[in-house]
Structure formats: C-alpha cells, structure tokens
Coordinates of C-alpha atoms in Angstrom, one line a residue:
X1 CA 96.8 111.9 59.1
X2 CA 96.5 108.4 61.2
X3 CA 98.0 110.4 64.0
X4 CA 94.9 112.6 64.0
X5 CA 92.9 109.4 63.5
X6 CA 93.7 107.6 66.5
X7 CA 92.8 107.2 70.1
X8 CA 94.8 109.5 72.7
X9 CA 95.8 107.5 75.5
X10 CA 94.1 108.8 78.6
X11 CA 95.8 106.1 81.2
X12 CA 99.1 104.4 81.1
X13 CA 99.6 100.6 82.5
X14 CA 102.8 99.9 84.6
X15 CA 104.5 96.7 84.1
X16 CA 105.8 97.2 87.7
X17 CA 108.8 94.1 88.4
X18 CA 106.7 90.5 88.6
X19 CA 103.5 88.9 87.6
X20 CA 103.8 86.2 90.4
X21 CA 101.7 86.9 92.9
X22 CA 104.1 85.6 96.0
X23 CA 106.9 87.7 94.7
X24 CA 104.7 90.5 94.5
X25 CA 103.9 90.5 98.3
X26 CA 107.8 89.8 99.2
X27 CA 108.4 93.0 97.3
X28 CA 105.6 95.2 98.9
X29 CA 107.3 94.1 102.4
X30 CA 110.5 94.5 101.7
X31 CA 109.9 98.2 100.0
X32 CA 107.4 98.9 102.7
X33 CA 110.3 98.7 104.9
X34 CA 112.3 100.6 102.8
X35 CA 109.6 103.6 102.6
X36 CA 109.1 103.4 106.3
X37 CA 113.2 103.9 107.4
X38 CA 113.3 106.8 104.6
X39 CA 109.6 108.2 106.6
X40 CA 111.4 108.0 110.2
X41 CA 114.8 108.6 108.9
X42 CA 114.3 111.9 107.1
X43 CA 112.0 112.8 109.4
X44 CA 113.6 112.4 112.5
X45 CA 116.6 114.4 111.0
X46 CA 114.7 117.2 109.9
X47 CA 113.5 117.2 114.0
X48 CA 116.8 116.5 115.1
X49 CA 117.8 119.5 113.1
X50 CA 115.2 121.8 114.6
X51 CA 115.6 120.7 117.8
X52 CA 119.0 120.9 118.7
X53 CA 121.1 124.2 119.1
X54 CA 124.3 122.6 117.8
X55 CA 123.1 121.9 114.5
X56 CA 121.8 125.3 113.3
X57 CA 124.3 125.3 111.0
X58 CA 124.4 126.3 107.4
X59 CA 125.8 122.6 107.0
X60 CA 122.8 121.1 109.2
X61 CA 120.2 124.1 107.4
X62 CA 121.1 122.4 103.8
X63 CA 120.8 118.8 105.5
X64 CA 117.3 119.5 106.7
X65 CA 116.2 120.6 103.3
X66 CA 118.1 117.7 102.2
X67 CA 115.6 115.2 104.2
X68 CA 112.6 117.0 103.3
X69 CA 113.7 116.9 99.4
X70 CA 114.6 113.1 100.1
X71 CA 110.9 112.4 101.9
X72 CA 109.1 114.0 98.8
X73 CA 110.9 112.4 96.2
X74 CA 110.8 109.0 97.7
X75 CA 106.8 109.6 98.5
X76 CA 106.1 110.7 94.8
X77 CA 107.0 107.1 93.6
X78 CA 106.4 104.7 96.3
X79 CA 103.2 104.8 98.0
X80 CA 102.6 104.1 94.4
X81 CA 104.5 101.4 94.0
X82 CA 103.6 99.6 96.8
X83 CA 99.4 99.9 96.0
X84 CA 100.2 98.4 92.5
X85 CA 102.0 95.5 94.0
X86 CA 98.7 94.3 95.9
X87 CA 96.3 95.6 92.6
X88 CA 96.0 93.3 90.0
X89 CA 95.4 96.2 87.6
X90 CA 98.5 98.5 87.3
X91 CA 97.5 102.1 85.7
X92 CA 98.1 105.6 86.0
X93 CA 96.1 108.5 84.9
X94 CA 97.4 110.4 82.2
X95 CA 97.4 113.8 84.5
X96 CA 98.8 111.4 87.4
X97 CA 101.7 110.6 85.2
X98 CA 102.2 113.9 83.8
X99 CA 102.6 115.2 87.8
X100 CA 104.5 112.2 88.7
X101 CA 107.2 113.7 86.0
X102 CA 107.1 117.3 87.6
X103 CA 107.6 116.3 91.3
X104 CA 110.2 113.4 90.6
X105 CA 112.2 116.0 88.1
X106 CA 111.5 119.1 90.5
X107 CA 112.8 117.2 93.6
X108 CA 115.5 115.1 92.2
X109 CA 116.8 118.4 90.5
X110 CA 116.5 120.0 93.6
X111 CA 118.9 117.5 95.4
X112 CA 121.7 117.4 93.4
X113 CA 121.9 121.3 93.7
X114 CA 121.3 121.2 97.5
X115 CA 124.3 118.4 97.2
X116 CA 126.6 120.6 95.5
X117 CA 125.3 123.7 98.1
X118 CA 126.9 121.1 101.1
X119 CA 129.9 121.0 98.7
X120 CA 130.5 124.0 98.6
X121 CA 129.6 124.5 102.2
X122 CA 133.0 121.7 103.0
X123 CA 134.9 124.5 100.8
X124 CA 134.5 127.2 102.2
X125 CA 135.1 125.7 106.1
X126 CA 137.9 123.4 104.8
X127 CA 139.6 126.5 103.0
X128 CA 138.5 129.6 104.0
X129 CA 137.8 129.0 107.9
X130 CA 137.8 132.7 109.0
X131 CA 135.6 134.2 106.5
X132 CA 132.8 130.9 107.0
X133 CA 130.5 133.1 108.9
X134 CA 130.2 135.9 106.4
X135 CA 130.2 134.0 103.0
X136 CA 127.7 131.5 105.1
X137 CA 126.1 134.2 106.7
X138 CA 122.0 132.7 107.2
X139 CA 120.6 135.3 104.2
X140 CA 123.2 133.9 101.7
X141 CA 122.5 130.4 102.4
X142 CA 118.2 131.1 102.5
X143 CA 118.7 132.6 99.2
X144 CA 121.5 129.5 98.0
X145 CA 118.1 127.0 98.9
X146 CA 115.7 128.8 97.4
X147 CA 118.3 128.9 94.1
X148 CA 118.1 124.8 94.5
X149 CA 114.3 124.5 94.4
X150 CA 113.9 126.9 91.8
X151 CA 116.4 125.3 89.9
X152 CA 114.6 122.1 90.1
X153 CA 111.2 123.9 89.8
X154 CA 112.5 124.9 85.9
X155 CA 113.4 121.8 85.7
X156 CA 110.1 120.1 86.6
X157 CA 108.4 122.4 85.0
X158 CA 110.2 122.0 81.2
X159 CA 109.9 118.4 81.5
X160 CA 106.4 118.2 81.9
X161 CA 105.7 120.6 79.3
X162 CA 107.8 118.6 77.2
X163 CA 105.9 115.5 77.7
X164 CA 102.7 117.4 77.7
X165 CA 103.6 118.3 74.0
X166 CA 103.8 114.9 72.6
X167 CA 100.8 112.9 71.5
X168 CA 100.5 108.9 72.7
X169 CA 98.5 106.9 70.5
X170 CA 99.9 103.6 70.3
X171 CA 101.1 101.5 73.1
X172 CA 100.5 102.8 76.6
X173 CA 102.5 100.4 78.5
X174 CA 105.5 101.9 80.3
X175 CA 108.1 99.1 81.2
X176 CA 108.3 100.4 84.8
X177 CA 106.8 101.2 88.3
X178 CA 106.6 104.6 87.8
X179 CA 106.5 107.5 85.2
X180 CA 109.4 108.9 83.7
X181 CA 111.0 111.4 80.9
X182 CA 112.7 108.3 79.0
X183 CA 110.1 105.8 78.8
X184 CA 107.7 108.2 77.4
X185 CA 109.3 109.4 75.0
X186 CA 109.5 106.0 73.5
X187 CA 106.3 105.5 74.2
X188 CA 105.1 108.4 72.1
X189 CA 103.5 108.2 68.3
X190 CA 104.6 112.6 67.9
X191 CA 108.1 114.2 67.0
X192 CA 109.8 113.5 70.1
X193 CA 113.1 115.2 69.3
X194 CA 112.4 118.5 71.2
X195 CA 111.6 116.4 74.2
X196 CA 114.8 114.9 73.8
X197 CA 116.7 118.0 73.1
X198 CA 115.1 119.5 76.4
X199 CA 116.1 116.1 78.3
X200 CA 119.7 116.7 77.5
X201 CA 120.0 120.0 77.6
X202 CA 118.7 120.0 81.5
X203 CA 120.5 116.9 82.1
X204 CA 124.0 119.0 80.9
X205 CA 123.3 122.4 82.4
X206 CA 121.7 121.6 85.2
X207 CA 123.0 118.1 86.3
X208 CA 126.6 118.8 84.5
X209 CA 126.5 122.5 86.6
X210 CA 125.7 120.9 90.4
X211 CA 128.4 118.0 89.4
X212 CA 131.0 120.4 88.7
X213 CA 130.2 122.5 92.1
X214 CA 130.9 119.1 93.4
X215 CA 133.9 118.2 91.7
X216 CA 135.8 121.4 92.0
X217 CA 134.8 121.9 95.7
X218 CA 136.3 118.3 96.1
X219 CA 139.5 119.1 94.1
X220 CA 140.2 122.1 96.5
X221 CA 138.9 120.5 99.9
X222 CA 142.0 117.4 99.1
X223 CA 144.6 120.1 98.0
X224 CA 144.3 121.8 101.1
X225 CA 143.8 118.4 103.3
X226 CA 146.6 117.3 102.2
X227 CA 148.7 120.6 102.9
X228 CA 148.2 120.5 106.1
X229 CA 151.4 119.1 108.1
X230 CA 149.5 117.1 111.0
X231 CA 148.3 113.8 110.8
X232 CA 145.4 114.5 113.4
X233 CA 144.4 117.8 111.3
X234 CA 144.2 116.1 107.9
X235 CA 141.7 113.8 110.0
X236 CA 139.9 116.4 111.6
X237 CA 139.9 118.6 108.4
X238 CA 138.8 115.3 106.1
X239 CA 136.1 114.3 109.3
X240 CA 134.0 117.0 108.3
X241 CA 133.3 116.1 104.8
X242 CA 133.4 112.0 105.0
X243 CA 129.6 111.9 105.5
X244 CA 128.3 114.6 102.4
X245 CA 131.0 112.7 100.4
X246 CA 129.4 109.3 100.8
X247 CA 125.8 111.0 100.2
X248 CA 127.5 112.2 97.3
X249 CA 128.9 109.0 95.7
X250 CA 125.4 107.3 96.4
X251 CA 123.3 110.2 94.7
X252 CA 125.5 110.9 92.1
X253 CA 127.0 107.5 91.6
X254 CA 123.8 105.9 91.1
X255 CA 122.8 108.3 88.8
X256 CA 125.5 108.3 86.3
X257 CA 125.6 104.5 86.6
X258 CA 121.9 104.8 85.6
X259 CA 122.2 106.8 83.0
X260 CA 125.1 106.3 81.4
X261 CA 125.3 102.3 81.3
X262 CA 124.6 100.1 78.2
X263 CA 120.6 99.0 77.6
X264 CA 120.6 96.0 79.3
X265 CA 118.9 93.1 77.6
X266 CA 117.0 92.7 80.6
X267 CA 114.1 94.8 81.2
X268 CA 114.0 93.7 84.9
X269 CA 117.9 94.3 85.8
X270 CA 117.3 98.0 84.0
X271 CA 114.0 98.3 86.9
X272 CA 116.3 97.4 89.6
X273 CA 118.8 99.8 88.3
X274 CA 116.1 102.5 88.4
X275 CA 115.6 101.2 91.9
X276 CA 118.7 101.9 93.2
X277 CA 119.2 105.4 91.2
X278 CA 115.3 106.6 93.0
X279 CA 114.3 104.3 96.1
X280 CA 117.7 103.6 97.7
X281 CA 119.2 107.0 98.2
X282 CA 116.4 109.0 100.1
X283 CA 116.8 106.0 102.9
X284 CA 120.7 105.7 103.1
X285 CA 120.9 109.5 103.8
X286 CA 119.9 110.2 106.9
X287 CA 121.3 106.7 107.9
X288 CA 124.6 107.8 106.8
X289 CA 124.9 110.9 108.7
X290 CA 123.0 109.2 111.7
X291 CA 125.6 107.1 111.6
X292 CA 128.9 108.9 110.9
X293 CA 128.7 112.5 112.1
X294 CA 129.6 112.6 115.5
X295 CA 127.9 115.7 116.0
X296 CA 124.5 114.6 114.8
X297 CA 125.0 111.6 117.3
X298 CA 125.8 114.0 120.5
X299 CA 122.6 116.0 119.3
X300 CA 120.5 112.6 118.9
X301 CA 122.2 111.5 122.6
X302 CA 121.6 115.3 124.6
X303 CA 117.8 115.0 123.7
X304 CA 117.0 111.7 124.2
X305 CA 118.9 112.9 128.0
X306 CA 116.9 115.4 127.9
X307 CA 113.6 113.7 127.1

C-alpha cells in the first residue's frame, strides 16, 4: 500500500567522485584525455584495419569489431561524465538511465564474447595451422560476430527489462557517475530478487561461458607452445597471442577484481574501481596492439609511406 502511495522517481542524481569544484575540472581534463586517446585510438585501428591488405584477417576482422565495441562502450558513459563534472546539477533522466543500462550491458557483453572469438582464433592458428583457413573461413567468422552482438543484445536487453520492472520510490541518488544494474537494484523500494536472479544468471552463463572459451583456448595454446622443440618457435608461436592475452588480463582482470572484491568502506575507492573495470580498457586496447604487434606496426609504417 505505501508503495502505491508514493512518488515514482522520474530522474536520478549522480554523485559523480568530488564536490570541490578544482578537483572537478582536474578530472574533466584528465578523463577528457582519456576519452580522446580511446576516440583516436579505436578509431584509427578500425582504419588501419580497413586500410591495409595485411590485416584482413579473421584475427584483425574480430580486432576491428573489437575497437568499435570499445568506442561505443566508452561513449555511452563518458561524454556523460565529463558534462556532469562542469554542471553543478548531476541528473539523469529515468529513460536516459534505463538506455544507459542497455548499451553499457549490450556492448560490454558483446566484448567479452568477441575476446573469447580472438581466443579461439590463437587456438585454432597455434594448434591447428593447416585447417586455419577453413574453420576461419570469412562466413564462419561473420556469423561468430554477429553471435557476440546478439549475445550481448540478450544481454542488454534482459537487464533493462529487469530494471524496468522494479518500482523507485525512495532515494534516487545513485552513488556513481553512471547508471548501472547494481546500484539500482539497491536503489529500488519493489521485490528486486528477480532482478537479481537475472544479474547472476547472465553474469554465469554468459560471462562464465566467454571466460571459459578463454581459459581452455589458453590451456591448449601453452600445451602445444611448450611442445614445440625450438626456442625461436615457442617465441614465434607465443608472439602471436602476447597482445590478445594482455587485452585479456585487462578486460577480464578488471572485471573479476570489480566484481568479486569485498565492499570497500569507501564509496570513492569502489568509483575508481568502477573506473578502471569501464573507462580504462577501451583506451589501453588499441594502445596495446599499436604497440606490440609487429604486424599492426608495418601496416601503420607502409601507409604513412604511402601517404
């Protein structure tokens, strides 16, 4: 009955990190630069990609998709951010919140299934080098990508109708920068335990599945690394897969640490977590195989010649 009674929240208020103003504009700049290297970084890979020859390759195919996943989740929180850090009022619209939660769970779904595509991709070439072209073949791996966005497209779309369910009456002040599952459903005044009960259940079969790809791909790729006799082809062989591995201990590994580590008592070193599990990654991607893959770099070196 006082449920019925009360006021549905139609906005929500962010407490976003500070309320001093001069910390406030040291943030926007520093995570201005931030959304402008994940812009030009992703970006210029996905060019780089489409320009160059060399790199249309299923590994290079899933990279590209790879940028444009990281340049959409990164621009669904912070343009965002960086507006409320100059606005002295900090709000969202309820519908803005509601399709901040599809596009952050649709894309961030979407990447750890592309990330565990890549894995796979490092198995097959790693292990099964003369049959790479017909399992890769460019039909199977169109129809692997559009498996990863539809995954996170179910994803997306059962958590917002999850948190479209539940009724907020009470406090509308989420303790963060941007809208997410977890905050809401602590925020909400309704019977939140199918919410919940949706939250694991993606965050096992979806998450656990792409994590496994990763793992057992992993497993395999180091068996047969290390059976090989040559030092110089246990390089070449591990070479190919140092780059997706460290995009893979950066995704994942700031996930799991996000997810799985104790409350902190601090609500501030929890927002900073959540910076480095959503902000952080879709910059250090591209960087990292900018910077590491020696074929990217003779790509990035023949048309810059060329130009």
């Amino acid at each position: 009955m006082a449920e019925s009674n009360c006021t549905l929240v139609t906005e929500f208020s962010l407490t976003g990190f500070t309320e001093c103003l001069v910390t406030q504009v040291i943030l926007f700049l520093i995570f201005l630069l931030i959304y402008l290297v994940t812009i030009l970084g992703n970006l210029g890979m996905m060019m780089l990609i489409r320009a160059s020859p060399q790199l249309h390759s299923p590994m290079y195919y899933f990279l590209g998709h790879l940028a444009f996943v990281d340049l959409c989740s990164s621009t669904v929180i912070t343009p965002k951010m960086l507006v409320d850090f100059l606005s002295e009022r900090k709000s969202i619209a309820y519908a803005g919140c509601m399709a901040q939660v599809f596009l952050f769970d649709l894309f961030g779904m979407t990447e750890y299934f592309l990330l565990a595509l890549m894995a796979y991709d490092r198995y097959v070439a790693v292990c099964h080098p003369l049959v790479y072209a017909l399992v890769m073949s460019p039909k199977c791996c169109f129809q692997l990508v559009t498996g990863s966005y539809l995954m996170g497209l179910i994803n997306g779309i059962g958590q917002t109708i999850s948190m479209a369910s539940l009724s907020f009456c009470g406090s509308s002040v989420i303790d963060l920068f941007f809208c997410d599952v977890s905050p809401l459903i602590s925020l909400s005044t309704s019977d939140t335990t199918l919410s919940s009960i949706i939250l694991r259940t993606s965050a096992c079969l979806l998450g656990g599945s792409s994590s496994l790809v990763v793992l057992v791909s992993y497993v395999a790729i180091i068996s047969a690394i290390l059976s090989i006799s040559s030092a110089k082809g246990k390089h070449k062989a591990f070479s190919t897969c140092t780059s997706h591995l460290a995009t893979v201990s950066i995704s994942y590994g700031t996930s799991f640490l996000m997810y799985l580590k104790p409350s902190s008592k601090s609500s501030r070193e929890d927002k900073w977590a959540v910076v480095f599990y959503t902000v952080v990654p879709p910059m250090l991607n591209p960087l990292i195989y900018s910077l590491r893959n020696k074929e990217v770099k003779d790509a990035l070196r023949r048309l810059t010649k060329i130009r």
